[in-house]
PDB file of C-alpha atoms in Angstrom:
ATOM      1  CA  MET A   1     -73.438  11.204-113.152  1.00  0.00           C
ATOM      2  CA  ALA A   2     -77.135  10.698-112.501  1.00  0.00           C
ATOM      3  CA  THR A   3     -76.437   7.957-109.982  1.00  0.00           C
ATOM      4  CA  LEU A   4     -74.130  10.112-107.826  1.00  0.00           C
ATOM      5  CA  LYS A   5     -75.351  12.786-105.446  1.00  0.00           C
ATOM      6  CA  THR A   6     -73.269  15.964-105.365  1.00  0.00           C
ATOM      7  CA  ILE A   7     -72.409  16.916-101.767  1.00  0.00           C
ATOM      8  CA  ARG A   8     -69.843  19.537-102.787  1.00  0.00           C
ATOM      9  CA  GLU A   9     -68.265  20.371-106.136  1.00  0.00           C
ATOM     10  CA  ASP A  10     -65.509  17.869-105.353  1.00  0.00           C
ATOM     11  CA  LEU A  11     -67.446  15.395-103.190  1.00  0.00           C
ATOM     12  CA  PHE A  12     -69.938  12.822-104.478  1.00  0.00           C
ATOM     13  CA  GLN A  13     -72.078  10.199-102.745  1.00  0.00           C
ATOM     14  CA  THR A  14     -72.901   6.817-104.265  1.00  0.00           C
ATOM     15  CA  ARG A  15     -76.381   5.368-104.139  1.00  0.00           C
ATOM     16  CA  VAL A  16     -77.519   3.875-100.846  1.00  0.00           C
ATOM     17  CA  ASP A  17     -76.545   0.268-100.219  1.00  0.00           C
ATOM     18  CA  SER A  18     -77.980  -2.203 -97.732  1.00  0.00           C
ATOM     19  CA  PRO A  19     -75.446  -5.023 -97.286  1.00  0.00           C
ATOM     20  CA  PHE A  20     -77.862  -6.698 -94.864  1.00  0.00           C
ATOM     21  CA  PRO A  21     -81.186  -5.790 -93.205  1.00  0.00           C
ATOM     22  CA  GLY A  22     -80.939  -2.857 -90.825  1.00  0.00           C
ATOM     23  CA  LEU A  23     -77.677  -1.504 -92.274  1.00  0.00           C
ATOM     24  CA  THR A  24     -77.494   1.330 -94.792  1.00  0.00           C
ATOM     25  CA  THR A  25     -74.287   2.738 -96.273  1.00  0.00           C
ATOM     26  CA  HIS A  26     -72.859   4.983 -98.980  1.00  0.00           C
ATOM     27  CA  ALA A  27     -69.380   5.409-100.419  1.00  0.00           C
ATOM     28  CA  TYR A  28     -67.893   8.819-101.281  1.00  0.00           C
ATOM     29  CA  LEU A  29     -65.728  10.013-104.135  1.00  0.00           C
ATOM     30  CA  TRP A  30     -63.411  12.946-103.436  1.00  0.00           C
ATOM     31  CA  ARG A  31     -62.448  14.437-106.783  1.00  0.00           C
ATOM     32  CA  ARG A  32     -59.002  15.999-106.982  1.00  0.00           C
ATOM     33  CA  PRO A  33     -56.584  16.900-109.810  1.00  0.00           C
ATOM     34  CA  ALA A  34     -53.887  14.562-108.509  1.00  0.00           C
ATOM     35  CA  GLY A  35     -56.264  11.581-108.594  1.00  0.00           C
ATOM     36  CA  ASN A  36     -59.687  10.787-107.182  1.00  0.00           C
ATOM     37  CA  VAL A  37     -60.060   9.128-103.795  1.00  0.00           C
ATOM     38  CA  LEU A  38     -62.885   6.738-102.875  1.00  0.00           C
ATOM     39  CA  PHE A  39     -63.784   6.420 -99.201  1.00  0.00           C
ATOM     40  CA  TYR A  40     -65.516   3.248 -97.999  1.00  0.00           C
ATOM     41  CA  ASN A  41     -66.777   0.607-100.427  1.00  0.00           C
ATOM     42  CA  PRO A  42     -69.935   0.472-102.554  1.00  0.00           C
ATOM     43  CA  VAL A  43     -71.585  -2.921-102.514  1.00  0.00           C
ATOM     44  CA  GLY A  44     -72.156  -3.204-106.277  1.00  0.00           C
ATOM     45  CA  GLN A  45     -71.040  -1.846-109.626  1.00  0.00           C
ATOM     46  CA  ALA A  46     -74.071   0.336-110.425  1.00  0.00           C
ATOM     47  CA  ASP A  47     -72.156   3.600-109.953  1.00  0.00           C
ATOM     48  CA  PHE A  48     -68.986   2.563-111.788  1.00  0.00           C
ATOM     49  CA  GLY A  49     -69.955   4.385-114.974  1.00  0.00           C
ATOM     50  CA  ALA A  50     -70.635   7.633-113.141  1.00  0.00           C
ATOM     51  CA  ILE A  51     -67.377   7.296-111.226  1.00  0.00           C
ATOM     52  CA  ALA A  52     -65.518   6.725-114.494  1.00  0.00           C
ATOM     53  CA  GLU A  53     -67.043   9.919-115.937  1.00  0.00           C
ATOM     54  CA  LEU A  54     -65.556  11.825-113.004  1.00  0.00           C
ATOM     55  CA  GLY A  55     -62.091  10.437-113.655  1.00  0.00           C
ATOM     56  CA  GLY A  56     -62.158   7.031-111.964  1.00  0.00           C
ATOM     57  CA  VAL A  57     -60.410   6.148-108.715  1.00  0.00           C
ATOM     58  CA  SER A  58     -56.694   6.334-107.995  1.00  0.00           C
ATOM     59  CA  ALA A  59     -56.917   5.451-104.294  1.00  0.00           C
ATOM     60  CA  GLN A  60     -59.500   3.828-102.046  1.00  0.00           C
ATOM     61  CA  TYR A  61     -59.592   4.017 -98.250  1.00  0.00           C
ATOM     62  CA  LEU A  62     -61.440   1.590 -95.980  1.00  0.00           C
ATOM     63  CA  SER A  63     -62.182   2.627 -92.430  1.00  0.00           C
ATOM     64  CA  HIS A  64     -62.369  -0.937 -91.107  1.00  0.00           C
ATOM     65  CA  LEU A  65     -62.960  -4.572 -91.963  1.00  0.00           C
ATOM     66  CA  ASP A  66     -66.769  -4.383 -92.142  1.00  0.00           C
ATOM     67  CA  GLU A  67     -66.448  -2.436 -95.403  1.00  0.00           C
ATOM     68  CA  ALA A  68     -64.511  -5.202 -97.141  1.00  0.00           C
ATOM     69  CA  GLY A  69     -66.314  -7.335 -99.694  1.00  0.00           C
ATOM     70  CA  PRO A  70     -66.192  -8.764-103.229  1.00  0.00           C
ATOM     71  CA  ASN A  71     -66.473  -5.301-104.777  1.00  0.00           C
ATOM     72  CA  LEU A  72     -62.883  -4.530-103.766  1.00  0.00           C
ATOM     73  CA  THR A  73     -61.658  -6.826-106.515  1.00  0.00           C
ATOM     74  CA  ARG A  74     -64.084  -5.352-109.044  1.00  0.00           C
ATOM     75  CA  ILE A  75     -62.965  -1.796-108.245  1.00  0.00           C
ATOM     76  CA  ALA A  76     -59.326  -2.792-108.614  1.00  0.00           C
ATOM     77  CA  GLU A  77     -60.003  -4.418-111.973  1.00  0.00           C
ATOM     78  CA  ARG A  78     -62.045  -1.484-113.308  1.00  0.00           C
ATOM     79  CA  PHE A  79     -59.987   1.442-112.037  1.00  0.00           C
ATOM     80  CA  GLY A  80     -56.565   0.070-111.074  1.00  0.00           C
ATOM     81  CA  ARG A  81     -56.680   1.955-107.806  1.00  0.00           C
ATOM     82  CA  ARG A  82     -54.439   1.447-104.759  1.00  0.00           C
ATOM     83  CA  LEU A  83     -56.240   0.194-101.657  1.00  0.00           C
ATOM     84  CA  HIS A  84     -55.395   1.787 -98.290  1.00  0.00           C
ATOM     85  CA  ALA A  85     -56.652  -0.074 -95.222  1.00  0.00           C
ATOM     86  CA  PRO A  86     -55.745  -0.647 -91.555  1.00  0.00           C
ATOM     87  CA  ALA A  87     -52.747  -2.924 -91.017  1.00  0.00           C
ATOM     88  CA  ALA A  88     -54.425  -4.317 -87.879  1.00  0.00           C
ATOM     89  CA  GLU A  89     -57.131  -5.842 -90.085  1.00  0.00           C
ATOM     90  CA  LEU A  90     -54.933  -6.949 -92.950  1.00  0.00           C
ATOM     91  CA  GLU A  91     -55.953 -10.594 -92.813  1.00  0.00           C
ATOM     92  CA  ALA A  92     -59.725 -10.006 -92.710  1.00  0.00           C
ATOM     93  CA  ILE A  93     -59.707  -7.351 -95.448  1.00  0.00           C
ATOM     94  CA  GLY A  94     -57.154  -9.203 -97.550  1.00  0.00           C
ATOM     95  CA  LYS A  95     -59.611 -12.057 -98.073  1.00  0.00           C
ATOM     96  CA  HIS A  96     -61.584  -9.731-100.354  1.00  0.00           C
ATOM     97  CA  GLY A  97     -58.845  -7.815-102.156  1.00  0.00           C
ATOM     98  CA  ARG A  98     -55.174  -6.915-102.096  1.00  0.00           C
ATOM     99  CA  ILE A  99     -54.202  -4.116 -99.701  1.00  0.00           C
ATOM    100  CA  ASP A 100     -51.594  -1.934-101.412  1.00  0.00           C
ATOM    101  CA  VAL A 101     -50.964   0.389 -98.465  1.00  0.00           C
ATOM    102  CA  ALA A 102     -51.316  -1.020 -94.944  1.00  0.00           C
ATOM    103  CA  LEU A 103     -51.957   1.811 -92.511  1.00  0.00           C
ATOM    104  CA  ASP A 104     -50.210   1.559 -89.169  1.00  0.00           C
ATOM    105  CA  ALA A 105     -51.873   3.069 -86.108  1.00  0.00           C
ATOM    106  CA  VAL A 106     -49.976   6.354 -86.407  1.00  0.00           C
ATOM    107  CA  ARG A 107     -51.616   9.690 -87.119  1.00  0.00           C
ATOM    108  CA  HIS A 108     -50.164  11.230 -90.271  1.00  0.00           C
ATOM    109  CA  VAL A 109     -50.927  13.008 -93.548  1.00  0.00           C
ATOM    110  CA  ASP A 110     -50.128  10.845 -96.549  1.00  0.00           C
ATOM    111  CA  SER A 111     -49.162  11.538-100.157  1.00  0.00           C
ATOM    112  CA  ASN A 112     -52.840  11.846-101.170  1.00  0.00           C
ATOM    113  CA  ASP A 113     -53.343  14.709 -98.680  1.00  0.00           C
ATOM    114  CA  VAL A 114     -55.421  12.410 -96.497  1.00  0.00           C
ATOM    115  CA  GLU A 115     -54.922  12.758 -92.745  1.00  0.00           C
ATOM    116  CA  VAL A 116     -55.075   9.273 -91.253  1.00  0.00           C
ATOM    117  CA  LEU A 117     -56.622   9.204 -87.759  1.00  0.00           C
ATOM    118  CA  PRO A 118     -56.367   5.833 -85.977  1.00  0.00           C
ATOM    119  CA  THR A 119     -59.611   5.401 -84.012  1.00  0.00           C
ATOM    120  CA  PRO A 120     -59.825   1.853 -82.614  1.00  0.00           C
ATOM    121  CA  GLY A 121     -62.882   0.884 -80.610  1.00  0.00           C
ATOM    122  CA  HIS A 122     -65.521  -0.350 -83.038  1.00  0.00           C
ATOM    123  CA  SER A 123     -62.826  -2.688 -84.282  1.00  0.00           C
ATOM    124  CA  PRO A 124     -59.080  -2.858 -83.541  1.00  0.00           C
ATOM    125  CA  GLY A 125     -58.105  -1.177 -86.816  1.00  0.00           C
ATOM    126  CA  SER A 126     -60.907   1.363 -87.186  1.00  0.00           C
ATOM    127  CA  THR A 127     -59.554   4.511 -88.839  1.00  0.00           C
ATOM    128  CA  CYS A 128     -61.038   7.914 -89.694  1.00  0.00           C
ATOM    129  CA  TYR A 129     -59.871  10.218 -92.468  1.00  0.00           C
ATOM    130  CA  LEU A 130     -59.732  14.010 -92.692  1.00  0.00           C
ATOM    131  CA  VAL A 131     -59.216  15.956 -95.920  1.00  0.00           C
ATOM    132  CA  THR A 132     -59.422  19.571 -97.001  1.00  0.00           C
ATOM    133  CA  GLY A 133     -61.820  19.940 -99.884  1.00  0.00           C
ATOM    134  CA  ALA A 134     -63.294  22.691-102.003  1.00  0.00           C
ATOM    135  CA  GLY A 135     -63.365  26.119-100.416  1.00  0.00           C
ATOM    136  CA  SER A 136     -61.010  24.888 -97.681  1.00  0.00           C
ATOM    137  CA  GLU A 137     -63.816  22.915 -96.027  1.00  0.00           C
ATOM    138  CA  ARG A 138     -62.650  19.965 -93.953  1.00  0.00           C
ATOM    139  CA  TYR A 139     -64.363  16.638 -94.649  1.00  0.00           C
ATOM    140  CA  LEU A 140     -64.185  14.072 -91.841  1.00  0.00           C
ATOM    141  CA  PHE A 141     -64.919  10.453 -92.775  1.00  0.00           C
ATOM    142  CA  THR A 142     -65.733   8.619 -89.551  1.00  0.00           C
ATOM    143  CA  GLY A 143     -66.479   5.111 -90.810  1.00  0.00           C
ATOM    144  CA  ASP A 144     -68.448   3.344 -88.082  1.00  0.00           C
ATOM    145  CA  THR A 145     -66.521   4.980 -85.249  1.00  0.00           C
ATOM    146  CA  ILE A 146     -69.383   7.442 -84.888  1.00  0.00           C
ATOM    147  CA  PHE A 147     -72.537   7.574 -87.000  1.00  0.00           C
ATOM    148  CA  PRO A 148     -75.969   9.255 -87.059  1.00  0.00           C
ATOM    149  CA  VAL A 149     -78.959   7.257 -85.858  1.00  0.00           C
ATOM    150  CA  GLY A 150     -81.673   9.793 -86.676  1.00  0.00           C
ATOM    151  CA  ASP A 151     -83.302  12.766 -84.951  1.00  0.00           C
ATOM    152  CA  GLY A 152     -80.007  14.660 -84.847  1.00  0.00           C
ATOM    153  CA  THR A 153     -78.306  12.061 -82.657  1.00  0.00           C
ATOM    154  CA  TRP A 154     -74.923  10.476 -83.283  1.00  0.00           C
ATOM    155  CA  SER A 155     -73.832   7.269 -81.602  1.00  0.00           C
ATOM    156  CA  THR A 156     -71.224   4.561 -81.682  1.00  0.00           C
ATOM    157  CA  PHE A 157     -71.044   0.816 -81.274  1.00  0.00           C
ATOM    158  CA  VAL A 158     -68.364  -1.321 -79.687  1.00  0.00           C
ATOM    159  CA  VAL A 159     -68.668  -4.795 -81.189  1.00  0.00           C
ATOM    160  CA  PRO A 160     -68.727  -7.281 -78.279  1.00  0.00           C
ATOM    161  CA  GLY A 161     -65.643  -9.466 -78.214  1.00  0.00           C
ATOM    162  CA  ARG A 162     -63.959  -7.395 -80.919  1.00  0.00           C
ATOM    163  CA  GLY A 163     -64.009  -3.731 -79.979  1.00  0.00           C
ATOM    164  CA  ASP A 164     -62.853  -2.037 -76.806  1.00  0.00           C
ATOM    165  CA  PRO A 165     -64.778   0.638 -74.851  1.00  0.00           C
ATOM    166  CA  ALA A 166     -61.647   2.300 -73.454  1.00  0.00           C
ATOM    167  CA  ASP A 167     -60.157   2.551 -76.943  1.00  0.00           C
ATOM    168  CA  MET A 168     -63.431   3.966 -78.216  1.00  0.00           C
ATOM    169  CA  ARG A 169     -63.468   6.708 -75.602  1.00  0.00           C
ATOM    170  CA  ASP A 170     -59.910   7.678 -76.514  1.00  0.00           C
ATOM    171  CA  SER A 171     -60.832   7.693 -80.191  1.00  0.00           C
ATOM    172  CA  ILE A 172     -63.846   9.927 -79.634  1.00  0.00           C
ATOM    173  CA  LYS A 173     -61.638  12.324 -77.669  1.00  0.00           C
ATOM    174  CA  LEU A 174     -59.260  12.410 -80.629  1.00  0.00           C
ATOM    175  CA  LEU A 175     -62.105  13.219 -83.008  1.00  0.00           C
ATOM    176  CA  GLY A 176     -63.190  15.975 -80.646  1.00  0.00           C
ATOM    177  CA  SER A 177     -59.816  17.636 -81.145  1.00  0.00           C
ATOM    178  CA  VAL A 178     -60.278  18.124 -84.901  1.00  0.00           C
ATOM    179  CA  ALA A 179     -62.480  20.791 -86.454  1.00  0.00           C
ATOM    180  CA  PRO A 180     -64.486  19.371 -89.370  1.00  0.00           C
ATOM    181  CA  ASP A 181     -66.959  21.291 -91.479  1.00  0.00           C
ATOM    182  CA  ILE A 182     -68.703  18.191 -92.818  1.00  0.00           C
ATOM    183  CA  VAL A 183     -68.905  14.819 -91.048  1.00  0.00           C
ATOM    184  CA  ILE A 184     -69.565  11.700 -93.111  1.00  0.00           C
ATOM    185  CA  SER A 185     -70.089   8.234 -91.657  1.00  0.00           C
ATOM    186  CA  SER A 186     -70.144   4.892 -93.440  1.00  0.00           C
ATOM    187  CA  ALA A 187     -73.095   3.064 -91.879  1.00  0.00           C
ATOM    188  CA  PHE A 188     -75.960   5.256 -90.705  1.00  0.00           C
ATOM    189  CA  GLY A 189     -79.513   5.331 -89.394  1.00  0.00           C
ATOM    190  CA  GLY A 190     -82.100   7.949 -90.229  1.00  0.00           C
ATOM    191  CA  GLU A 191     -82.078   9.842 -93.511  1.00  0.00           C
ATOM    192  CA  THR A 192     -78.439  10.725 -94.136  1.00  0.00           C
ATOM    193  CA  ALA A 193     -74.831   9.947 -93.253  1.00  0.00           C
ATOM    194  CA  VAL A 194     -73.691  13.530 -93.912  1.00  0.00           C
ATOM    195  CA  GLU A 195     -73.950  16.551 -91.633  1.00  0.00           C
ATOM    196  CA  GLU A 196     -72.524  20.051 -91.883  1.00  0.00           C
ATOM    197  CA  VAL A 197     -71.284  21.195 -88.482  1.00  0.00           C
ATOM    198  CA  ASP A 198     -69.919  24.225 -86.690  1.00  0.00           C
ATOM    199  CA  ALA A 199     -67.809  24.061 -83.530  1.00  0.00           C
ATOM    200  CA  ALA A 200     -70.802  23.953 -81.194  1.00  0.00           C
ATOM    201  CA  ARG A 201     -72.625  21.253 -83.124  1.00  0.00           C
ATOM    202  CA  TRP A 202     -69.459  19.168 -83.437  1.00  0.00           C
ATOM    203  CA  SER A 203     -68.952  19.346 -79.680  1.00  0.00           C
ATOM    204  CA  GLU A 204     -72.540  18.184 -79.208  1.00  0.00           C
ATOM    205  CA  ILE A 205     -72.035  15.242 -81.578  1.00  0.00           C
ATOM    206  CA  VAL A 206     -68.846  14.205 -79.780  1.00  0.00           C
ATOM    207  CA  ASP A 207     -70.669  14.339 -76.439  1.00  0.00           C
ATOM    208  CA  GLN A 208     -73.527  12.245 -77.829  1.00  0.00           C
ATOM    209  CA  ALA A 209     -71.122   9.619 -79.106  1.00  0.00           C
ATOM    210  CA  MET A 210     -69.200   9.528 -75.838  1.00  0.00           C
ATOM    211  CA  THR A 211     -72.410   9.033 -73.861  1.00  0.00           C
ATOM    212  CA  SER A 212     -73.329   6.069 -76.054  1.00  0.00           C
ATOM    213  CA  VAL A 213     -70.188   4.118 -75.092  1.00  0.00           C
ATOM    214  CA  THR A 214     -71.111   1.485 -72.517  1.00  0.00           C
ATOM    215  CA  ALA A 215     -68.990  -0.720 -70.220  1.00  0.00           C
TER     216      ALA A 215
END
């Protein structure tokens, strides 16, 4: 497991990827007795051995289309996992791998104990995920809906011609209504995509993200 960073006893971070200059990402493995869940999508296969040692992957969740790529097929072939991804982005994601579970824009808790939070704005199908991990801590996976940019600041980005500022504001309000203990983005700036938060810090992050929405 040398290539995976332990965030919690049941939460592991893959090595940093840079799909293109200026963008850095990780993927995250949530280890659970009923089957491990992979959030986001590593770019390459370098961590596959370490993931296999932890029990492989039974389900993978993408937050939005920007995470799709050739590795989806490789993960399916290696681990036989079921891919969960936004139904609104079925066509774009489906070019890179078969979606087994298309997620409609309805908030719900699924059979993997993952709470699905539709958060359009960055893209029409952007979705966040909330789970309860070890010690009853709540892990919030925000994709690119909100992300750290360094110096303790979190931001967001509405892709021109694709995203929608009004949707983004509504999505940030929704995130403000949950109470995470750890927040984990997909893309990030600065040193890390992971931050432990209390109620006051989470409120500050939500305010920072809301302020960053333009138009």
